[in-house]
CSV table of C-alpha atoms in Angstrom, one decimal:
chain,number,residue,atom,x,y,z
A,1,MET,CA,119.3,63.9,86.4
A,2,GLY,CA,119.1,63.6,90.2
A,3,SER,CA,119.6,67.4,90.7
A,4,CYS,CA,116.9,68.1,88.0
A,5,CYS,CA,114.5,65.9,89.8
A,6,LEU,CA,115.3,67.6,93.1
A,7,CYS,CA,114.6,71.0,91.5
A,8,VAL,CA,111.2,69.9,90.2
A,9,CYS,CA,110.3,68.5,93.7
A,10,VAL,CA,111.3,71.9,95.3
A,11,ILE,CA,109.2,73.7,92.6
A,12,LYS,CA,106.2,71.4,93.4
A,13,LEU,CA,106.6,72.1,97.1
A,14,ILE,CA,106.7,75.9,96.5
A,15,LEU,CA,103.8,75.8,94.2
A,16,GLY,CA,101.8,73.7,96.7
A,17,ILE,CA,102.5,76.2,99.5
A,18,LEU,CA,101.6,79.2,97.3
A,19,ASN,CA,98.3,77.6,96.3
A,20,THR,CA,97.5,76.7,99.9
A,21,VAL,CA,98.0,80.3,100.9
A,22,ILE,CA,95.9,81.5,98.0
A,23,LEU,CA,93.2,78.9,98.8
A,24,LEU,CA,93.0,80.2,102.4
A,25,GLY,CA,92.8,83.8,101.1
A,26,GLY,CA,89.9,82.8,98.8
A,27,LEU,CA,88.1,81.2,101.7
A,28,VAL,CA,88.6,84.3,103.8
A,29,VAL,CA,87.1,86.5,101.1
A,30,ALA,CA,84.2,84.1,100.7
A,31,GLY,CA,83.7,84.1,104.5
A,32,ILE,CA,83.6,87.9,104.6
A,33,GLY,CA,81.0,87.8,101.8
A,34,GLY,CA,79.0,85.3,103.8
A,35,ALA,CA,79.2,87.5,106.9
A,36,LEU,CA,77.9,90.5,104.9
A,37,ILE,CA,75.0,88.4,103.5
A,38,GLY,CA,74.0,87.3,107.0
A,39,LEU,CA,74.6,90.7,108.6
A,40,SER,CA,71.3,92.0,109.9
A,41,LYS,CA,69.8,95.4,109.3
A,42,GLY,CA,70.2,96.3,113.0
A,43,SER,CA,73.8,95.1,113.2
A,44,PHE,CA,74.9,97.3,110.3
A,45,ALA,CA,73.0,100.3,111.7
A,46,LEU,CA,75.0,99.9,115.0
A,47,ILE,CA,78.2,99.9,113.0
A,48,LEU,CA,77.2,103.2,111.4
A,49,GLN,CA,76.1,104.8,114.7
A,50,GLY,CA,79.7,105.6,115.6
A,51,ILE,CA,80.1,107.7,112.4
A,52,ILE,CA,76.7,109.2,111.5
A,53,TYR,CA,75.3,109.5,115.0
A,54,SER,CA,78.3,111.4,116.4
A,55,ILE,CA,78.3,113.8,113.5
A,56,ILE,CA,74.6,114.6,113.7
A,57,ARG,CA,74.6,114.9,117.5
A,58,THR,CA,77.5,117.4,117.6
A,59,LEU,CA,76.0,119.6,114.9
A,60,ASN,CA,73.2,122.1,115.3
A,61,LEU,CA,70.4,119.9,113.9
A,62,VAL,CA,67.1,119.8,115.8
A,63,GLU,CA,64.8,117.8,113.6
A,64,SER,CA,63.2,115.1,115.7
A,65,ASN,CA,63.8,112.4,113.1
A,66,ALA,CA,67.4,113.2,112.4
A,67,LEU,CA,68.7,110.2,114.2
A,68,ASP,CA,65.9,107.8,113.3
A,69,ASN,CA,66.6,107.9,109.6
A,70,VAL,CA,69.7,105.8,109.9
A,71,THR,CA,68.1,102.9,111.8
A,72,SER,CA,65.1,103.0,109.5
A,73,THR,CA,67.2,102.2,106.4
A,74,ASP,CA,67.4,98.7,105.2
A,75,PHE,CA,71.1,98.3,104.5
A,76,THR,CA,70.8,94.7,103.6
A,77,GLN,CA,69.6,95.6,100.1
A,78,TYR,CA,73.2,97.0,99.5
A,79,LEU,CA,75.1,94.5,101.6
A,80,ARG,CA,73.6,91.3,100.0
A,81,PRO,CA,74.8,91.9,96.4
A,82,THR,CA,78.2,92.8,97.7
A,83,GLY,CA,78.3,89.7,99.9
A,84,ILE,CA,77.2,87.5,97.0
A,85,ALA,CA,79.9,89.0,94.8
A,86,LEU,CA,82.6,88.3,97.5
A,87,VAL,CA,81.4,84.7,97.9
A,88,ILE,CA,81.6,84.1,94.2
A,89,VAL,CA,85.1,85.8,93.9
A,90,GLY,CA,86.4,84.0,96.9
A,91,GLY,CA,85.0,80.7,95.7
A,92,VAL,CA,86.6,81.2,92.2
A,93,ILE,CA,90.0,82.0,93.8
A,94,ALA,CA,89.8,79.0,96.1
A,95,GLY,CA,88.8,76.8,93.2
A,96,ILE,CA,91.7,77.9,91.0
A,97,ALA,CA,94.1,77.5,93.9
A,98,LEU,CA,92.8,74.0,94.6
A,99,LEU,CA,93.2,73.1,91.0
A,100,GLY,CA,96.8,74.2,91.1
A,101,TYR,CA,97.5,72.3,94.3
A,102,CYS,CA,96.1,69.1,92.8
A,103,GLY,CA,97.9,69.8,89.6
A,104,THR,CA,101.3,69.1,91.3
A,105,SER,CA,100.1,65.5,91.2
A,106,PHE,CA,98.0,65.4,88.0
A,107,THR,CA,99.5,67.0,84.9
A,108,ILE,CA,96.2,67.6,83.1
A,109,LEU,CA,95.0,69.7,86.0
A,110,LEU,CA,98.2,71.6,86.0
A,111,LYS,CA,97.9,72.4,82.3
A,112,ILE,CA,94.4,73.8,82.9
A,113,TYR,CA,95.6,75.7,85.9
A,114,MET,CA,98.5,77.2,83.9
A,115,LEU,CA,96.1,78.3,81.1
A,116,ILE,CA,93.7,80.0,83.6
A,117,ILE,CA,96.5,81.9,85.4
A,118,GLY,CA,98.0,82.9,82.0
A,119,VAL,CA,94.7,84.4,80.8
A,120,LEU,CA,94.2,86.1,84.2
A,121,VAL,CA,97.7,87.7,84.0
A,122,VAL,CA,97.0,89.1,80.5
A,123,CYS,CA,93.6,90.5,81.6
A,124,GLU,CA,95.2,92.0,84.8
A,125,ILE,CA,98.0,93.7,82.8
A,126,VAL,CA,95.4,95.2,80.4
A,127,LEU,CA,93.1,96.4,83.3
A,128,VAL,CA,95.9,97.9,85.3
A,129,ALA,CA,97.3,99.8,82.3
A,130,VAL,CA,93.9,101.1,81.3
A,131,PHE,CA,93.0,102.1,84.9
A,132,PHE,CA,96.1,104.1,85.5
A,133,SER,CA,96.0,105.7,82.1
A,134,GLY,CA,92.8,107.5,83.1
A,135,THR,CA,90.7,106.0,80.3
A,136,PHE,CA,87.8,105.2,82.7
A,137,ASN,CA,87.9,108.6,84.5
A,138,SER,CA,84.9,109.9,82.6
A,139,LYS,CA,82.9,106.7,83.5
A,140,PHE,CA,83.8,107.1,87.2
A,141,ILE,CA,82.8,110.8,87.1
A,142,GLU,CA,79.5,109.9,85.4
A,143,ALA,CA,78.7,107.2,88.0
A,144,ALA,CA,79.6,109.5,90.9
A,145,ASN,CA,77.6,112.3,89.5
A,146,TYR,CA,74.6,110.0,89.0
A,147,THR,CA,74.6,109.1,92.7
A,148,LEU,CA,74.8,112.8,93.6
A,149,VAL,CA,72.1,114.0,91.2
A,150,HIS,CA,69.6,111.1,91.8
A,151,GLU,CA,70.3,109.9,95.3
A,152,TYR,CA,71.6,112.7,97.6
A,153,VAL,CA,69.1,114.3,99.9
A,154,SER,CA,70.7,115.8,103.1
A,155,LEU,CA,73.0,115.3,106.0
A,156,THR,CA,70.3,113.6,108.0
A,157,ASP,CA,69.0,111.3,105.2
A,158,GLY,CA,69.3,107.6,105.9
A,159,GLY,CA,70.0,106.6,102.3
A,160,ILE,CA,73.3,104.8,101.7
A,161,PHE,CA,74.4,107.3,99.0
A,162,SER,CA,73.5,110.3,101.1
A,163,MET,CA,75.5,109.0,104.0
A,164,ALA,CA,78.4,108.0,101.7
A,165,TRP,CA,78.6,111.5,100.2
A,166,ASN,CA,78.3,113.1,103.7
A,167,ILE,CA,81.1,111.1,105.1
A,168,ILE,CA,83.3,111.8,102.1
A,169,MET,CA,82.6,115.6,102.1
A,170,ILE,CA,83.1,115.9,105.8
A,171,GLN,CA,86.2,113.7,106.1
A,172,VAL,CA,87.9,114.8,102.9
A,173,LYS,CA,86.8,118.4,103.3
A,174,CYS,CA,85.1,119.0,100.0
A,175,CYS,CA,81.7,119.8,98.5
A,176,GLY,CA,79.9,117.9,95.7
A,177,LEU,CA,81.7,116.4,92.7
A,178,THR,CA,83.1,119.7,91.4
A,179,GLY,CA,81.7,122.2,93.9
A,180,TYR,CA,78.5,123.3,95.7
A,181,LYS,CA,76.7,124.2,92.5
A,182,ASP,CA,76.4,120.4,91.7
A,183,PHE,CA,73.6,120.3,94.3
A,184,TYR,CA,71.5,122.7,92.3
A,185,TYR,CA,71.2,120.2,89.5
A,186,ILE,CA,69.9,117.2,91.5
A,187,GLU,CA,66.8,115.5,90.4
A,188,HIS,CA,64.9,115.9,93.7
A,189,SER,CA,65.9,119.2,95.2
A,190,TRP,CA,67.7,118.7,98.5
A,191,PRO,CA,66.0,120.5,101.4
A,192,GLN,CA,67.4,124.0,101.5
A,193,ASN,CA,65.1,125.1,104.3
A,194,ARG,CA,66.5,123.6,107.5
A,195,THR,CA,65.7,124.1,111.2
A,196,LEU,CA,68.9,124.9,113.1
A,197,LYS,CA,69.8,126.0,116.5
A,198,ILE,CA,72.2,128.9,116.3
A,199,GLY,CA,73.3,130.1,119.7
A,200,THR,CA,70.1,129.8,121.8
A,201,THR,CA,67.7,130.5,118.9
A,202,VAL,CA,65.9,127.8,117.0
A,203,SER,CA,64.8,128.9,113.6
A,204,THR,CA,64.4,127.9,109.9
A,205,HIS,CA,67.1,129.1,107.5
A,206,LEU,CA,67.6,128.9,103.7
A,207,LEU,CA,70.8,127.1,103.1
A,208,GLU,CA,73.1,127.9,100.2
A,209,THR,CA,75.1,124.7,100.5
A,210,PRO,CA,74.5,121.3,102.2
A,211,LEU,CA,75.7,121.2,105.8
A,212,ALA,CA,78.3,118.6,105.0
A,213,CYS,CA,80.1,121.2,103.0
A,214,CYS,CA,80.9,123.3,106.1
A,215,LYS,CA,84.4,123.4,107.5
A,216,THR,CA,84.7,121.7,110.9
A,217,THR,CA,86.9,121.4,113.9
A,218,GLY,CA,87.6,118.6,116.3
A,219,ASP,CA,88.5,114.9,115.8
A,220,TYR,CA,86.4,113.0,113.3
A,221,PRO,CA,83.6,112.1,113.8
A,222,ALA,CA,83.1,114.3,117.0
A,223,ILE,CA,83.2,117.5,115.0
A,224,LYS,CA,81.8,121.0,115.2
A,225,PHE,CA,81.2,123.7,112.6
A,226,ILE,CA,83.8,126.5,112.5
A,227,ASP,CA,81.0,129.0,111.8
A,228,GLU,CA,77.3,128.3,112.6
A,229,TYR,CA,76.3,130.3,109.6
A,230,CYS,CA,78.6,128.3,107.2
A,231,ALA,CA,75.7,126.8,105.2
A,232,ILE,CA,73.7,130.0,105.2
A,233,SER,CA,76.4,132.4,104.2
A,234,PRO,CA,79.3,130.3,102.9
A,235,ASN,CA,82.7,131.7,102.1
A,236,GLU,CA,86.3,130.4,101.8
A,237,THR,CA,86.9,130.7,105.5
A,238,ASN,CA,83.9,128.7,106.8
A,239,SER,CA,83.0,126.4,103.9
A,240,ASN,CA,84.6,123.9,101.5
A,241,TRP,CA,81.9,125.0,99.0
A,242,ASN,CA,84.2,125.5,96.0
A,243,THR,CA,86.4,122.4,96.6
A,244,GLY,CA,85.2,119.5,94.5
A,245,CYS,CA,85.5,116.0,95.9
A,246,TRP,CA,86.7,114.5,92.6
A,247,ASP,CA,90.0,116.4,92.6
A,248,LYS,CA,90.3,116.4,96.4
A,249,VAL,CA,90.0,112.6,96.6
A,250,GLY,CA,92.4,112.3,93.8
A,251,ASP,CA,94.9,114.4,95.7
A,252,GLU,CA,94.4,112.4,98.8
A,253,LEU,CA,95.0,109.1,97.0
A,254,HIS,CA,98.0,110.3,94.9
A,255,PRO,CA,100.6,109.5,97.6
A,256,TYR,CA,99.4,105.9,97.5
A,257,ARG,CA,99.6,105.6,93.7
A,258,SER,CA,103.2,104.2,93.7
A,259,GLY,CA,102.3,101.7,96.4
A,260,ILE,CA,99.2,100.6,94.5
A,261,ILE,CA,101.1,100.2,91.3
A,262,PHE,CA,103.9,98.3,93.1
A,263,GLY,CA,101.3,96.0,94.7
A,264,CYS,CA,99.6,95.3,91.4
A,265,SER,CA,102.9,94.7,89.7
A,266,LEU,CA,104.0,92.3,92.5
A,267,ALA,CA,100.8,90.3,92.2
A,268,ILE,CA,101.2,90.0,88.4
A,269,ILE,CA,104.9,89.0,88.8
A,270,ILE,CA,104.0,86.3,91.4
A,271,GLN,CA,101.4,84.9,88.9
A,272,VAL,CA,103.9,84.9,86.1
A,273,VAL,CA,106.3,83.0,88.4
A,274,ILE,CA,103.5,80.5,89.2
A,275,VAL,CA,102.9,80.0,85.4
A,276,LEU,CA,106.7,79.4,84.9
A,277,MET,CA,106.8,76.9,87.7
A,278,ALA,CA,103.8,75.1,86.4
A,279,PHE,CA,105.4,75.0,82.9
A,280,LEU,CA,108.6,73.5,84.3
A,281,ILE,CA,106.6,70.8,86.1
A,282,VAL,CA,104.6,70.0,83.0
A,283,ARG,CA,107.7,69.9,80.9
A,284,ASP,CA,109.4,67.6,83.3
A,285,SER,CA,106.4,65.3,83.4
A,286,SER,CA,106.4,65.1,79.6
A,287,GLY,CA,110.1,64.4,79.5
A,288,THR,CA,109.8,61.7,82.1
A,289,ALA,CA,107.0,60.1,80.1
A,290,LYS,CA,109.1,60.0,76.9
A,291,VAL,CA,112.1,58.3,78.5
A,292,ALA,CA,110.0,55.8,80.5
A,293,PRO,CA,110.8,52.2,79.6
A,294,ASN,CA,108.2,50.2,77.7
């Protein structure tokens, strides 16, 4: 009887420590969300300068407003919803962890905690299985294509989706979702006539592909075009024009697939262990109540 009581005490201690760690993690997530909500337009523009500015300055773009577009964009309209979502998620995680911590002393709270974690485990197993089965691939492609068709403008556009696509295409070395022809279906035609400085001559050229599709040299983001005519006369040597970003990003992420699956599995196993520990504590409490003297 004494050894059983000792085991339950150890389980309570472990459960208390785990929930303390989870509680702190939830507060950190909520704190990051709060920071995003409070982040000013100017502050976020400064963060992006190191990426976008370096790219634009090292390429042959001579439009006077090429650098102004980034600072004129109100990024808070995208940051605020993300920040609010993180605050909510972090608050829920912290709340559940607090419930589990208090549940080591109050059985009714531990039962509620055990039920919540059990439901979460089932939902997580279903989501992980569906995600890695590729069931949602068509939905992801549809969403990505929507941002390309309806939001993309050019390399120098200050829109959040234009910048996201530009960074992906330059960093991953790809062009569009499936190739350069994707840009010919966009809702508001991206500017094909661009003023470029080629050599010492400044002139307007008709571009076949966006500039972000060009192959580059140098350390990112301080890059340069391999060929100054890459967007005017693209080919397999100077452009990534036929390499779609969907397949290329998938190839880039594939080496991490096993690690991601392992991480998700580990998180689910930890939660299952937490449910088992909570069950043992509840069962011990029920047993103690039954043998208690009148």
